[in-house]
XYZ file of C-alpha atoms in Angstrom:
672
model
C -0.004 0.000 0.000
C 1.558 3.291 -1.155
C 1.498 6.455 0.837
C 1.446 9.994 -0.578
C 4.757 11.890 -0.257
C 4.916 14.514 2.394
C 5.055 18.124 1.281
C 7.431 19.847 3.613
C 6.861 23.241 2.096
C 3.227 23.346 3.159
C 2.688 25.539 6.321
C -0.155 25.101 8.695
C -1.852 28.419 9.451
C -2.431 29.161 13.175
C -5.153 31.686 13.923
C -3.839 34.830 15.500
C -5.074 35.692 18.969
C -5.659 39.355 19.640
C -3.459 40.623 22.384
C -5.061 42.644 25.150
C -2.826 45.509 26.075
C -4.776 46.854 29.043
C -6.010 44.104 31.348
C -7.305 46.409 34.071
C -11.068 46.388 34.823
C -13.124 49.031 33.094
C -13.958 52.022 35.279
C -17.698 51.567 34.549
C -19.005 48.021 35.063
C -22.044 46.775 33.143
C -24.205 43.944 34.445
C -25.934 41.307 32.366
C -29.313 42.657 33.493
C -28.400 46.100 32.096
C -27.332 44.596 28.759
C -30.630 42.769 28.415
C -32.650 45.843 29.348
C -30.813 48.017 26.783
C -31.296 45.368 24.075
C -35.031 45.311 24.793
C -35.230 49.107 24.694
C -33.300 49.372 21.376
C -35.514 46.805 19.639
C -37.227 49.126 17.209
C -39.223 46.588 15.205
C -41.778 44.590 17.175
C -42.472 40.949 16.361
C -45.860 40.764 14.665
C -48.405 38.331 16.119
C -49.265 35.286 14.033
C -52.157 35.829 11.645
C -55.609 34.554 12.569
C -56.851 31.763 10.394
C -60.506 31.227 9.721
C -61.535 27.736 8.676
C -64.618 27.595 6.505
C -64.172 24.274 4.696
C -64.304 20.690 6.194
C -61.317 19.753 4.097
C -59.370 22.657 5.479
C -60.452 21.646 9.016
C -59.143 18.122 8.499
C -55.805 19.524 7.294
C -55.575 21.782 10.331
C -56.411 18.919 12.702
C -53.861 16.719 11.008
C -51.131 19.349 11.377
C -51.969 19.910 15.075
C -52.074 16.197 15.811
C -48.732 15.800 14.099
C -47.290 18.584 16.278
C -48.680 16.936 19.432
C -47.389 13.551 18.438
C -43.981 14.981 17.650
C -43.862 16.579 21.088
C -44.831 13.256 22.702
C -42.093 11.432 20.809
C -39.564 13.981 22.013
C -40.534 13.658 25.698
C -43.087 11.042 26.629
C -42.696 11.531 30.400
C -43.756 15.183 30.333
C -47.391 14.992 31.452
C -48.106 18.559 30.368
C -47.907 17.515 26.728
C -50.440 14.720 27.301
C -52.805 17.074 29.092
C -52.596 19.696 26.331
C -53.130 17.038 23.678
C -56.188 15.592 25.446
C -57.635 19.061 26.127
C -57.270 19.969 22.446
C -59.005 16.806 21.365
C -61.816 17.582 23.794
C -62.108 21.079 22.341
C -62.512 19.490 18.914
C -65.406 17.340 20.271
C -63.284 14.238 19.750
C -64.121 12.551 23.064
C -62.942 9.128 21.945
C -59.622 10.506 20.764
C -59.219 12.494 24.029
C -60.028 9.325 25.981
C -57.415 7.476 23.959
C -54.818 10.167 24.724
C -55.553 9.929 28.452
C -55.267 6.141 28.349
C -51.932 6.335 26.529
C -50.730 8.869 29.091
C -51.741 6.580 31.963
C -49.814 3.784 30.353
C -46.753 6.014 30.529
C -47.275 7.186 34.156
C -50.192 5.789 36.091
C -49.098 7.633 39.280
C -49.868 11.042 37.851
C -52.730 12.405 39.935
C -53.270 15.372 37.586
C -53.821 13.000 34.680
C -56.434 10.957 36.545
C -58.208 14.100 37.732
C -58.360 15.673 34.280
C -59.505 12.393 32.784
C -62.384 12.023 35.261
C -63.369 15.674 35.059
C -63.545 15.417 31.239
C -65.901 12.486 31.506
C -68.082 14.344 34.008
C -68.144 17.514 31.896
C -69.387 15.518 28.965
C -71.955 13.696 31.133
C -70.276 10.319 30.675
C -71.198 9.165 34.191
C -70.381 5.498 33.803
C -67.052 6.288 32.183
C -66.330 8.713 35.050
C -67.210 6.003 37.605
C -64.882 3.639 35.761
C -62.051 6.207 35.880
C -62.577 7.008 39.575
C -62.804 3.332 40.460
C -59.537 2.579 38.673
C -57.889 5.631 40.306
C -58.816 4.676 43.888
C -57.839 1.068 43.231
C -54.406 1.985 41.867
C -53.765 4.943 44.234
C -55.765 4.250 47.424
C -53.778 6.729 49.516
C -54.651 9.657 47.259
C -57.473 11.205 49.342
C -58.438 13.637 46.619
C -59.673 10.786 44.370
C -61.945 9.508 47.172
C -63.301 12.954 47.918
C -64.090 13.616 44.224
C -65.602 10.168 43.757
C -67.936 10.428 46.774
C -68.864 13.997 45.917
C -69.873 12.940 42.393
C -72.081 10.142 43.685
C -73.671 12.405 46.264
C -74.372 15.109 43.657
C -76.032 12.450 41.531
C -78.193 11.468 44.543
C -76.749 7.983 44.660
C -76.252 7.908 48.443
C -75.882 4.115 48.794
C -73.069 4.191 46.232
C -71.381 7.090 48.072
C -71.736 5.183 51.335
C -70.213 2.109 49.709
C -67.279 4.176 48.447
C -66.750 5.599 51.958
C -66.801 2.101 53.395
C -64.107 1.008 50.881
C -62.102 4.102 51.860
C -62.423 3.492 55.586
C -60.839 0.052 55.200
C -57.616 1.851 54.368
C -57.826 3.720 57.714
C -57.319 7.239 56.298
C -56.719 10.394 58.340
C -59.271 11.974 60.652
C -60.726 14.380 58.089
C -61.909 11.485 55.924
C -63.853 9.997 58.832
C -65.392 13.352 59.637
C -66.457 13.739 55.990
C -68.194 10.338 56.154
C -69.902 11.297 59.434
C -71.055 14.663 58.064
C -72.551 12.984 54.995
C -74.576 10.650 57.209
C -75.706 13.568 59.359
C -76.815 15.468 56.295
C -79.280 12.686 55.596
C -80.297 12.248 59.284
C -78.641 8.805 59.602
C -77.784 9.198 63.307
C -77.287 5.510 64.022
C -74.942 5.048 61.089
C -72.973 8.111 62.156
C -72.690 6.608 65.664
C -71.343 3.345 64.173
C -68.780 5.338 62.206
C -67.694 7.103 65.421
C -67.324 3.723 67.132
C -64.872 2.591 64.455
C -63.212 6.014 64.298
C -62.187 6.188 67.958
C -60.636 2.725 67.634
C -58.643 3.588 64.519
C -57.636 7.061 65.828
C -57.638 6.719 69.639
C -56.866 10.355 70.391
C -58.395 12.137 73.363
C -59.910 14.860 71.189
C -61.737 12.239 69.091
C -63.351 10.711 72.174
C -64.438 14.209 73.223
C -65.973 14.835 69.775
C -67.775 11.492 70.025
C -69.169 12.525 73.419
C -70.313 15.895 72.047
C -71.988 14.110 69.161
C -73.907 11.932 71.626
C -74.758 14.934 73.746
C -76.160 16.751 70.712
C -78.149 13.884 69.258
C -78.887 11.470 72.143
C -78.631 13.442 75.363
C -76.288 13.714 78.359
C -76.734 10.068 79.433
C -75.187 8.669 76.237
C -72.432 11.297 76.336
C -71.659 10.320 79.924
C -71.324 6.686 78.792
C -68.834 7.736 76.111
C -66.729 9.551 78.685
C -66.793 6.569 81.011
C -65.747 4.265 78.149
C -62.916 6.695 77.335
C -61.677 6.644 80.909
C -61.716 2.852 80.930
C -60.002 2.796 77.537
C -57.080 4.972 78.594
C -56.692 3.783 82.187
C -54.624 5.672 84.760
C -51.345 5.607 82.831
C -52.471 7.191 79.542
C -55.177 9.494 80.887
C -55.243 13.126 79.799
C -56.605 16.113 81.648
C -58.751 17.276 78.731
C -61.101 14.253 79.197
C -61.748 15.242 82.828
C -62.273 18.878 81.844
C -64.776 18.017 79.089
C -66.572 15.460 81.289
C -66.841 17.943 84.180
C -68.134 20.674 81.869
C -70.807 18.277 80.625
C -71.951 17.615 84.189
C -71.835 21.330 84.940
C -74.021 22.020 81.926
C -76.482 19.423 83.224
C -76.503 21.152 86.661
C -74.837 18.136 88.236
C -72.360 20.179 90.280
C -71.437 17.462 92.757
C -70.677 14.999 89.974
C -68.520 17.642 88.256
C -66.693 18.334 91.532
C -65.980 14.628 92.054
C -64.672 14.322 88.470
C -62.312 17.244 89.048
C -61.061 15.787 92.319
C -60.660 12.322 90.837
C -58.630 13.818 87.972
C -56.422 15.793 90.347
C -55.752 12.692 92.409
C -55.065 10.476 89.379
C -52.875 12.708 87.207
C -49.341 13.897 88.012
C -49.173 17.512 89.116
C -47.189 18.633 86.059
C -49.896 17.212 83.727
C -52.886 18.757 85.496
C -52.261 22.515 85.316
C -55.290 23.289 83.136
C -57.386 20.931 85.240
C -56.463 22.978 88.355
C -57.352 26.154 86.568
C -60.758 24.879 85.476
C -61.465 23.422 88.884
C -60.721 26.779 90.517
C -63.030 28.587 88.164
C -65.730 25.966 88.742
C -65.514 26.426 92.518
C -65.659 30.174 92.145
C -68.874 29.813 90.123
C -70.691 27.070 92.024
C -68.768 26.317 95.255
C -69.078 27.711 98.759
C -66.302 29.509 100.635
C -64.869 26.306 102.067
C -64.724 24.681 98.651
C -62.988 27.677 97.098
C -60.448 27.809 99.882
C -59.853 24.068 99.530
C -59.149 24.449 95.807
C -56.826 27.405 96.356
C -55.036 25.554 99.132
C -54.631 22.469 96.984
C -53.229 24.531 94.131
C -50.792 26.340 96.372
C -49.756 23.019 97.947
C -48.900 21.657 94.510
C -46.828 24.726 93.730
C -44.919 24.423 97.011
C -44.306 20.729 96.361
C -42.790 21.532 92.967
C -40.491 24.184 94.453
C -39.443 21.862 97.286
C -38.710 19.077 94.831
C -36.399 21.407 92.938
C -34.592 22.655 96.061
C -35.382 20.883 99.358
C -33.121 23.294 101.298
C -35.205 26.356 100.372
C -36.491 26.981 103.900
C -38.592 30.024 102.922
C -40.763 27.699 100.819
C -41.012 25.300 103.757
C -42.245 28.174 105.977
C -44.982 29.025 103.512
C -45.842 25.326 103.110
C -46.254 24.590 106.827
C -48.251 27.813 107.356
C -50.560 26.643 104.583
C -50.885 23.220 106.196
C -51.671 24.832 109.564
C -54.758 26.424 108.066
C -56.211 22.930 107.751
C -57.608 21.027 110.698
C -55.586 17.854 110.183
C -52.866 17.928 112.846
C -51.229 14.766 111.558
C -50.755 16.338 108.131
C -49.182 19.387 109.761
C -46.828 17.171 111.796
C -45.855 15.287 108.668
C -45.057 18.556 106.891
C -42.888 19.701 109.833
C -41.110 16.358 109.977
C -40.347 16.556 106.252
C -39.078 20.115 106.685
C -36.721 19.494 109.605
C -35.332 16.393 107.863
C -33.534 18.725 105.391
C -30.552 19.506 107.637
C -28.098 22.062 106.152
C -25.162 20.197 104.594
C -22.541 22.596 105.986
C -21.975 23.238 109.690
C -21.789 27.015 109.473
C -24.127 29.173 111.441
C -25.241 31.350 108.526
C -26.658 28.283 106.805
C -28.602 27.269 109.932
C -30.234 30.608 110.757
C -33.371 29.962 108.683
C -33.454 26.245 109.377
C -33.614 26.646 113.162
C -36.934 28.497 112.914
C -38.559 25.365 111.516
C -37.861 23.668 114.869
C -39.159 26.717 116.751
C -42.424 26.836 114.788
C -42.800 23.073 115.184
C -42.454 23.268 118.965
C -44.859 26.215 119.218
C -47.391 24.331 117.099
C -47.232 21.315 119.394
C -47.557 23.475 122.490
C -50.140 26.063 121.455
C -52.193 24.387 118.732
C -51.966 20.658 119.328
C -51.775 21.115 123.160
C -49.256 18.255 123.334
C -46.731 19.324 126.012
C -44.763 16.097 125.947
C -44.283 16.230 122.197
C -43.272 19.922 122.331
C -40.572 19.060 124.893
C -39.348 16.255 122.640
C -39.112 18.655 119.737
C -37.043 21.118 121.760
C -34.711 18.371 122.983
C -34.296 16.892 119.496
C -33.320 20.316 118.179
C -30.763 20.820 120.977
C -29.276 17.392 120.369
C -28.982 18.133 116.650
C -27.032 21.406 117.004
C -23.223 21.164 116.853
C -22.619 23.115 120.103
C -18.825 22.845 119.845
C -18.906 24.947 116.693
C -21.934 27.174 117.280
C -25.272 27.263 119.031
C -28.494 29.241 119.114
C -29.296 30.851 122.455
C -32.891 31.348 121.333
C -33.558 27.586 121.501
C -32.215 27.288 125.059
C -34.177 30.331 126.191
C -37.405 29.189 124.621
C -37.030 25.741 126.182
C -36.418 27.335 129.593
C -39.492 29.557 129.322
C -41.467 26.560 128.118
C -40.595 24.784 131.364
C -41.542 27.924 133.318
C -44.987 27.866 131.646
C -45.262 24.269 132.788
C -44.395 25.507 136.364
C -41.169 23.530 136.369
C -38.634 26.094 137.619
C -35.981 23.520 138.514
C -35.915 22.192 134.950
C -35.678 25.713 133.550
C -32.676 26.454 135.810
C -31.090 23.165 134.851
C -31.540 23.912 131.158
C -30.017 27.392 131.386
C -27.174 26.113 133.559
C -26.499 23.350 131.054
C -26.523 25.875 128.227
C -24.033 28.168 129.999
C -21.802 25.236 130.791
C -21.782 23.856 127.233
C -21.853 27.011 125.131
C -21.760 30.264 127.174
C -23.236 33.307 125.454
C -24.240 36.782 126.673
C -27.890 36.206 125.813
C -27.992 33.080 127.983
C -26.533 34.923 130.994
C -28.917 37.854 130.555
C -31.925 35.586 130.239
C -30.910 33.546 133.308
C -30.358 36.701 135.361
C -33.683 38.142 134.267
C -35.408 34.906 135.243
C -33.879 34.977 138.747
C -34.743 38.655 139.146
C -38.381 37.911 138.365
C -38.317 35.237 141.086
C -36.480 37.629 143.465
C -33.508 35.277 143.891
C -30.905 38.022 144.362
C -28.149 35.767 145.627
C -28.431 33.698 142.495
C -28.336 36.928 140.499
C -25.052 37.913 142.181
C -23.553 34.534 141.400
C -24.645 34.771 137.784
C -23.249 38.283 137.419
C -19.933 37.102 138.760
C -19.854 34.198 136.312
C -20.893 36.546 133.552
C -18.077 38.992 134.338
C -15.573 36.139 134.449
C -16.790 35.081 131.023
C -16.644 38.605 129.499
C -15.055 41.265 131.756
C -14.967 43.862 128.943
C -18.772 44.217 128.745
C -19.624 47.592 130.305
C -23.364 47.043 130.411
C -22.903 43.984 132.611
C -20.893 45.990 135.166
C -23.484 48.752 135.086
C -26.418 46.374 135.554
C -24.636 44.587 138.391
C -23.950 47.875 140.148
C -27.545 49.034 139.587
C -28.777 45.792 141.141
C -26.694 46.445 144.289
C -27.947 50.048 144.363
C -31.543 48.871 144.242
C -30.814 46.390 147.021
C -29.384 49.321 149.090
C -25.777 48.118 149.246
C -24.074 51.355 148.130
C -20.559 50.319 149.146
C -20.856 47.104 147.163
C -22.118 49.053 144.166
C -19.213 51.527 144.418
C -16.740 48.691 144.673
C -18.168 47.138 141.506
C -17.740 50.436 139.681
C -14.180 50.741 140.922
C -13.363 47.250 139.670
C -14.953 48.098 136.335
C -13.004 51.311 135.639
C -9.761 49.546 136.428
C -10.308 46.907 133.720
C -7.693 47.189 130.959
C -10.125 46.649 128.058
C -13.706 47.832 127.882
C -16.104 47.876 124.921
C -17.877 51.180 125.870
C -15.908 52.907 128.655
C -17.874 56.184 128.273
C -21.072 54.415 129.326
C -19.356 52.979 132.405
C -17.845 56.303 133.516
C -21.116 58.124 132.965
C -22.996 55.558 135.028
C -20.436 55.779 137.832
C -20.562 59.574 137.882
C -24.380 59.551 137.793
C -24.300 57.092 140.685
C -22.179 59.421 142.808
C -24.310 62.378 141.859
C -27.385 60.365 142.859
C -25.720 59.689 146.220
C -25.022 63.499 146.445
C -21.342 62.844 146.934
C -20.059 65.693 144.751
C -16.433 65.398 145.810
C -16.222 61.830 144.602
C -17.942 62.852 141.403
C -15.290 65.594 140.886
C -12.509 63.116 141.567
C -14.037 60.774 138.981
C -14.123 63.585 136.431
C -10.480 64.347 137.184
C -9.546 60.687 136.746
C -11.417 60.557 133.509
C -9.687 63.698 132.217
C -6.336 62.050 132.906
C -7.337 59.308 130.476
C -9.037 61.415 127.834
C -9.339 65.061 126.828
C -12.573 64.658 124.945
C -14.604 67.866 124.641
C -17.830 66.175 125.804
C -16.136 65.199 129.045
C -15.115 68.832 129.669
C -18.603 70.103 128.852
C -20.212 67.487 131.097
C -17.791 68.408 133.907
C -18.638 72.084 133.539
C -22.367 71.448 133.543
C -21.978 69.232 136.606
C -20.339 72.103 138.478
C -23.053 74.475 137.314
C -25.843 72.161 138.558
C -24.140 71.160 141.833
C -26.107 73.778 143.774
C -23.088 74.765 145.857
C -21.601 78.174 146.499
C -19.316 79.406 143.719
C -20.761 76.915 141.155
C -20.597 79.454 138.339
C -16.942 80.318 139.047
C -15.955 76.676 139.171
C -17.823 76.083 135.919
C -16.031 78.991 134.278
C -12.709 77.736 135.582
C -13.332 74.316 133.993
C -14.137 76.005 130.665
C -10.842 77.914 130.833
C -8.906 74.715 131.639
C -10.609 72.958 128.807
C -9.813 75.761 126.363
C -6.119 75.626 127.269
C -6.020 71.830 127.032
C -7.708 71.710 123.625
C -5.476 74.517 122.389
C -2.399 72.400 123.111
C -3.723 69.382 121.155
C -4.870 71.658 118.271
C -8.389 70.176 118.206
C -10.066 73.047 116.385
C -13.567 71.689 115.921
C -13.725 70.335 119.481
C -12.476 73.682 120.749
C -15.196 75.446 118.749
C -17.829 73.211 120.408
C -16.422 74.061 123.798
C -16.428 77.827 123.116
C -20.039 77.691 121.934
C -21.067 75.867 125.115
C -19.057 78.430 127.141
C -20.780 81.262 125.299
C -24.205 79.832 126.080
C -23.191 79.544 129.724
C -22.126 83.210 129.864
C -25.383 84.313 128.191
C -27.309 82.338 130.820
C -25.293 84.018 133.589
C -26.098 87.560 132.376
C -23.305 88.166 129.885
C -20.777 89.872 132.200
C -17.797 88.060 130.688
C -19.377 87.327 127.314
C -16.987 89.718 125.496
C -13.934 87.756 126.613
C -15.456 84.554 125.245
C -16.456 86.263 122.015
C -12.856 87.359 121.482
C -11.807 83.714 121.628
C -14.243 82.645 118.850
C -12.441 81.651 115.605
C -12.918 82.836 112.052
C -14.222 80.347 109.475
C -12.281 80.328 106.208
C -12.382 78.162 103.086
C -9.182 76.413 101.948
C -8.056 74.010 99.267
C -5.951 70.909 99.552
C -4.877 68.006 97.431
C -7.038 64.905 97.655
C -5.948 61.324 97.179
C -8.027 58.338 96.144
C -8.158 55.081 98.040
C -5.527 53.549 95.725
C -3.125 56.411 96.376
C -3.564 58.185 93.052
C -4.042 61.919 92.777
C -7.682 62.878 93.240
C -7.380 66.564 92.383
C -8.190 69.453 94.712
C -10.911 69.642 97.317
C -12.273 72.492 99.400
C -12.634 72.389 103.169
C -13.346 74.769 106.029
C -10.744 75.686 108.598
C -10.900 77.739 111.800
C -8.394 80.458 112.733
C -8.366 81.320 116.413
C -7.236 84.810 117.534
C -4.598 83.424 119.906
C -3.164 80.872 117.448
C 0.367 81.172 116.013
C -1.022 81.334 112.472
C -2.729 84.637 113.316
C 0.354 86.260 114.877
C 2.100 89.091 112.879
C 5.039 88.027 110.762
C 4.117 84.399 111.314
C 4.957 83.364 107.759
C 8.293 85.208 107.900
C 9.214 83.426 111.148
C 8.160 80.100 109.698
C 10.373 80.614 106.635
C 13.286 81.649 108.855
C 12.938 78.447 110.885
C 12.863 76.408 107.705
C 16.045 78.139 106.390
C 17.848 77.541 109.668
C 16.878 73.875 109.612
C 18.280 73.527 106.095
C 21.559 75.210 107.135
C 21.947 72.831 110.061
C 21.382 69.839 107.835
C 24.145 71.019 105.457
C-alpha cells in the first residue's frame, strides 16, 4: 500500500489571537441585566403576532387537525414523560369534540405514568363535563384502586355520587375508603354525609370505628359531644366513662376530665362535676394537670361555697410548694410558707408530717449562717405542738431533738435554750428551767444566755443567784460595760451602796472595755445620785487624765453648774478655761469650737458679764483648698474644706509666715 509523499513546504496556518494591552477592569462596570434591558429598549421593530386563520371548509379543518395532531405527536415522541404535553393534547381533542380521541390520549398517558394524579383528575373531570357518568365512575374506580392513599380521588368520587343522589353508592365508596384507615378528616367527611341525611345511628357506628382507629383524646371528646347533641347527656356520659376505661390511669389526659366535668356542669350536676375534678387531680401527676387545676378553681368560684374555694386554692398552692421543694429541698422560705398553709387545715397529723419533712432537710454545711433559717422550723414546730396541738410532751421532745442536733462545739443558738427554759416555766417547772439554762451556759456560754438567766432569777427575786450569775458573767466577759453597770444598779436597788461603788471601781480599772464612756457616765451619775459631789469631781479628774474629749469637759462644767453649791458658776467658768487651754495644746479646732459655743451659752445664761472675753476667743471660718488622694493612692485633684483660725493661734500672729520661713532656712543650714 503506497502512501502519498509529504510536502514539507506546506505551512499550517495558526489563527492569530488578539493581544489585550490593558487588562485592568473598566472604570464603569455593566451587568448582564443592564445589557438585556438596553437590548429590549433598542428593539425598534416589534415581532408581529401570528395571523388569525378562519376555517370555512371541512377539508381545510381536516388539514388543520392533522397538522396539530402531528405537532402533538412529535412533542410526545420527544418527551413522553412530560405529562403537560399529554394534558394539552387531550384538552385539544376535547375542544374538537373528539371525546374518543381524548379518551385514547388519556389512556396512553396513563400507560406512561399511572401515578400522575393530575392525569387521573383531568380524565375524570372530562368524563363528568361531557356527562359520561359510567365512564367517570370507571375512571374514579380505577384511580382509587391503583392509588388508594390519594385522598383527593376519594373525595371527588364520593362527591360525584352524592351530587347524583346515589347515596348508597357514596356510602359504599366511603366504606371502601375506611378500610384503608385514612386520616381523621376522611372519617369526619363520612360522618357529616350521614348527618346530612339524618342517619344518626350510622354516624354513631362510624364514630365507634373512628375512635378505635384514631384513639386520640380529642376524638373521644368529639364522640361525646356528638352523643350529647343527638342522644342526650346520658349517652355522652357513657362515652366519657368508656374513654376513661379505655385509657386507664397511665395514659389518661386532663382534657377528658375537663370536658366530662363541663358536661356535668351544663347538666346542673355540680357534685358530679366536683368529684370528676377531684378524681382527675388525684389520678394525674401534678405537672400534667395545670389546666385541670385552673378549670377546677373557676368551677368552685362559680358554684362552690367559701370552704370549697379555699380548699381548691389551698390544693393549688400546695402543689406549687411541692414543685419548688422538689427542685430545692433546702429552700427553707418555701417550707415556711408550706407549713403555714398546712396549719390552716384542721388535720394535725398532716401538719406534723409537713414539719417532719421540713426538719429532715438539715443544712449540709456546719456554718451558722446556713442554719439561721433552718432553726426556725424547729421553733415553729415546737410552738405548734404546744399552742395548737396542746401536746406538752411532744413539744418538749421537739425542743430536745433540736438541741441534740445542734453542733454546740462549733456554734449554738441561744434562742432555743431560752425558749425551752421559758417553756418549762410555763409548765411550772422552775428547777428544769434552771437546769436547762445552767447546762446551756456550761456547754456554750453566750451573753444572751446569761442575761436571760439573770432576768429569770430577778423575776423570782432570787438576788443571791443573780449575784452569782453576774460574777460568772463577768468572768466570762469582763470587757462588757453594760454587765458591770447592771450589776452595780442591782446592788444600788438592794441598798448596798458600798458594794455598788466597789463594783464600779473594779470596772473602771479593767484594761479593756467595749464602751468605757457608758461605764464612767453611770459611775458619775451614781455618785451624783448619792449627792457625793467630791467623789464625782474626783471621777471627772480621773477621767480627764485618760481622755481630753470635749464632751467630758462640757459634762464636767455642767456638773459644776448644777451642783447647787456656793461658787458653782466660778468653778464652771474655771473648767471652761482649763478645757480651752487643754484643747489649744492638742490643736483640736472643731472640738475647741464646740467648747467655746457651750461656754458662750453659759455666759449668756449668767447675764453676759464676761461674754466679750469669750467672743474674742471665737475663731474665724475660712475656706481652703488641699490636694485629695483616692483610696488607691492616686491623685484625686483638689478639694475644698473649712478651717478655723483662732485669735490666739500662732497662724494669726504678725510676721508668722516670715518666722516660719526663717525656721525652715535655719533647719536647712543645720542639715548642710
